[in-house]
């Protein structure tokens, strides 16, 4: 029938708007040890477990991030502990054995800062990674330096350093094979987990 295609298109759009077409939340890795010098606590921090879902501000931030980073190679996903997980691809972020951000990475971080301006309670955990070339101790330090470089750029753009923690994992968590350059570039990455913390002095009301 002639109305079938428009009807199905409208139905799909409605389902996507309602979140029915969204991928399942991304599971946060186990609480493995971070490299020396990382912020206290599990590598990926600890998000909300109250089951209340995203606040309206988090919903808006997620939409802005998804829109601003679409087509850039950056992935944006929800986590099982109610945070936003952003992964900056290694080929855009860092040169081998370097912690200085590439221009492409700084442009992406600027988009992230703009997207999070409506979320003053943002609480970030930044995790740096390396490929497997080099000594393990050097990779540990390099991964933490990469997370710190990312934090420093965000802070220079106006984000509060009090709400940003950094951690490193060296080469322990590869996403691809380290046997070729393409895989190593994938593994030279930074992950940013965005959660919420109540403002100081904020009160909650019973529901």
XYZ file of C-alpha atoms in Angstrom:
207
model
C 0.000 0.000 0.000
C 1.183 3.528 -0.753
C 1.068 4.691 2.858
C 3.189 1.809 4.166
C 6.624 3.329 3.533
C 5.883 6.765 5.069
C 4.214 5.055 7.994
C 7.203 2.789 8.632
C 9.591 5.724 8.339
C 7.589 7.702 10.878
C 7.428 4.689 13.188
C 11.208 4.182 13.024
C 11.793 7.855 13.759
C 9.479 7.695 16.752
C 11.219 4.596 18.098
C 14.642 6.177 17.738
C 13.463 9.344 19.453
C 12.183 7.223 22.317
C 15.526 5.481 22.616
C 14.238 2.108 21.424
C 16.757 2.013 18.604
C 19.748 2.814 20.827
C 22.503 0.236 21.319
C 22.694 -1.511 24.698
C 24.726 0.245 27.404
C 28.467 -0.392 27.404
C 29.751 -2.367 30.369
C 32.500 -0.700 32.394
C 35.550 -2.993 32.808
C 36.286 -4.612 36.180
C 38.026 -2.583 38.853
C 41.560 -3.471 37.766
C 44.585 -1.548 39.009
C 45.614 1.714 37.370
C 49.228 2.641 36.743
C 51.179 4.434 39.503
C 50.274 8.098 39.774
C 46.651 7.630 38.703
C 43.770 9.056 40.701
C 42.559 6.918 43.573
C 39.900 4.322 42.958
C 39.148 1.947 40.075
C 40.640 2.760 36.671
C 37.308 3.798 35.208
C 35.964 5.314 38.388
C 32.535 4.573 39.745
C 29.311 5.857 38.284
C 25.782 6.087 39.595
C 24.019 2.880 40.518
C 20.730 4.359 41.730
C 18.916 3.203 38.598
C 17.272 6.580 38.033
C 18.794 7.009 34.598
C 20.095 10.172 32.996
C 19.019 13.567 34.252
C 17.577 15.981 31.649
C 20.959 17.756 31.606
C 22.783 14.476 30.898
C 20.280 13.636 28.184
C 20.934 17.011 26.555
C 24.710 16.609 26.871
C 24.552 13.174 25.270
C 22.530 14.505 22.338
C 24.963 17.383 21.845
C 27.988 15.112 22.032
C 26.499 12.629 19.585
C 25.653 15.397 17.137
C 28.927 17.324 17.486
C 31.126 14.225 17.157
C 29.180 12.464 14.421
C 31.433 11.432 11.548
C 34.663 12.279 13.390
C 35.594 8.735 14.355
C 34.911 9.415 18.023
C 32.528 6.950 19.663
C 29.875 8.050 22.165
C 28.029 5.429 24.198
C 26.096 5.037 27.424
C 27.511 2.862 30.170
C 25.809 0.380 32.427
C 26.516 2.671 35.388
C 24.759 5.663 33.832
C 27.604 7.634 32.334
C 28.638 8.729 28.837
C 31.691 6.953 27.419
C 33.682 8.901 24.812
C 36.613 7.269 22.991
C 39.053 9.437 21.040
C 40.670 7.304 18.329
C 44.416 6.893 18.535
C 45.136 7.809 14.924
C 43.759 11.287 15.606
C 45.022 11.695 19.145
C 48.738 10.953 19.544
C 51.922 10.183 17.698
C 53.775 7.020 18.773
C 55.663 7.521 22.039
C 54.211 11.005 22.484
C 51.689 12.485 24.904
C 51.166 15.795 23.094
C 47.712 16.028 21.548
C 47.482 16.230 17.773
C 45.573 19.230 16.329
C 42.760 16.897 15.327
C 42.381 15.760 18.919
C 42.299 19.290 20.328
C 39.542 20.203 17.870
C 37.513 17.223 19.084
C 38.097 18.149 22.721
C 36.856 21.657 22.000
C 33.599 20.134 20.747
C 33.343 18.102 23.940
C 33.820 21.203 26.102
C 31.055 23.036 24.254
C 28.723 20.043 24.559
C 29.266 19.800 28.328
C 28.685 23.470 29.126
C 25.067 22.738 29.986
C 26.172 20.108 32.508
C 27.831 22.037 35.359
C 27.770 18.917 37.546
C 29.872 16.939 35.047
C 32.330 14.548 36.667
C 34.988 13.193 34.312
C 37.307 10.211 34.452
C 39.975 10.198 31.719
C 41.857 6.977 30.974
C 44.950 6.887 28.752
C 46.235 3.910 26.757
C 49.273 2.992 24.649
C 50.281 0.376 22.132
C 52.619 -2.429 23.223
C 55.851 -1.125 21.743
C 58.430 -0.134 24.334
C 59.037 -1.102 27.941
C 55.965 -1.685 30.142
C 57.068 0.932 32.696
C 57.496 3.539 29.965
C 54.073 2.704 28.535
C 52.500 3.040 31.972
C 53.912 6.537 32.369
C 52.987 7.465 28.802
C 49.374 6.385 29.223
C 49.018 8.558 32.314
C 50.682 11.487 30.538
C 48.161 11.166 27.697
C 45.266 11.313 30.128
C 46.875 14.323 31.827
C 47.373 16.113 28.493
C 43.686 15.618 27.764
C 42.718 16.948 31.196
C 44.983 19.966 30.845
C 43.404 20.896 27.515
C 39.886 20.633 28.952
C 40.859 22.717 31.983
C 42.461 25.356 29.760
C 39.103 25.592 27.976
C 37.262 26.307 31.225
C 36.389 22.951 32.768
C 36.924 22.557 36.516
C 40.022 20.509 37.406
C 38.292 19.458 40.625
C 35.828 17.385 38.619
C 38.391 15.633 36.416
C 40.392 12.555 37.476
C 43.012 10.853 35.327
C 44.231 7.266 35.145
C 46.438 5.149 32.903
C 46.437 1.527 31.816
C 49.577 1.326 29.718
C 49.183 -1.275 26.972
C 47.043 -3.651 29.033
C 43.699 -3.035 27.291
C 44.229 -3.201 23.504
C 41.258 -2.796 21.188
C 43.165 -4.202 18.209
C 46.243 -6.238 17.386
C 49.575 -4.610 18.165
C 51.176 -6.506 15.276
C 50.619 -3.735 12.724
C 50.558 0.062 12.700
C 46.805 0.315 12.148
C 46.155 -1.735 15.263
C 48.726 0.152 17.306
C 47.158 3.470 16.274
C 43.786 2.179 17.469
C 45.273 1.300 20.836
C 46.867 4.763 21.351
C 43.645 6.260 22.627
C 41.997 8.198 25.412
C 38.644 7.369 26.971
C 36.542 9.955 28.777
C 33.719 8.848 31.045
C 31.256 11.598 31.899
C 29.033 11.280 34.946
C 27.298 13.659 37.323
C 27.977 14.772 40.856
C 25.627 16.915 42.938
C 26.644 20.538 43.312
C 28.119 21.472 46.660
C 25.293 22.453 49.003
C 22.594 21.013 46.739
C 19.650 19.396 48.424
C 17.496 16.556 47.234
C 13.773 16.251 47.545
C 11.820 13.087 48.178
C 9.883 11.686 45.234
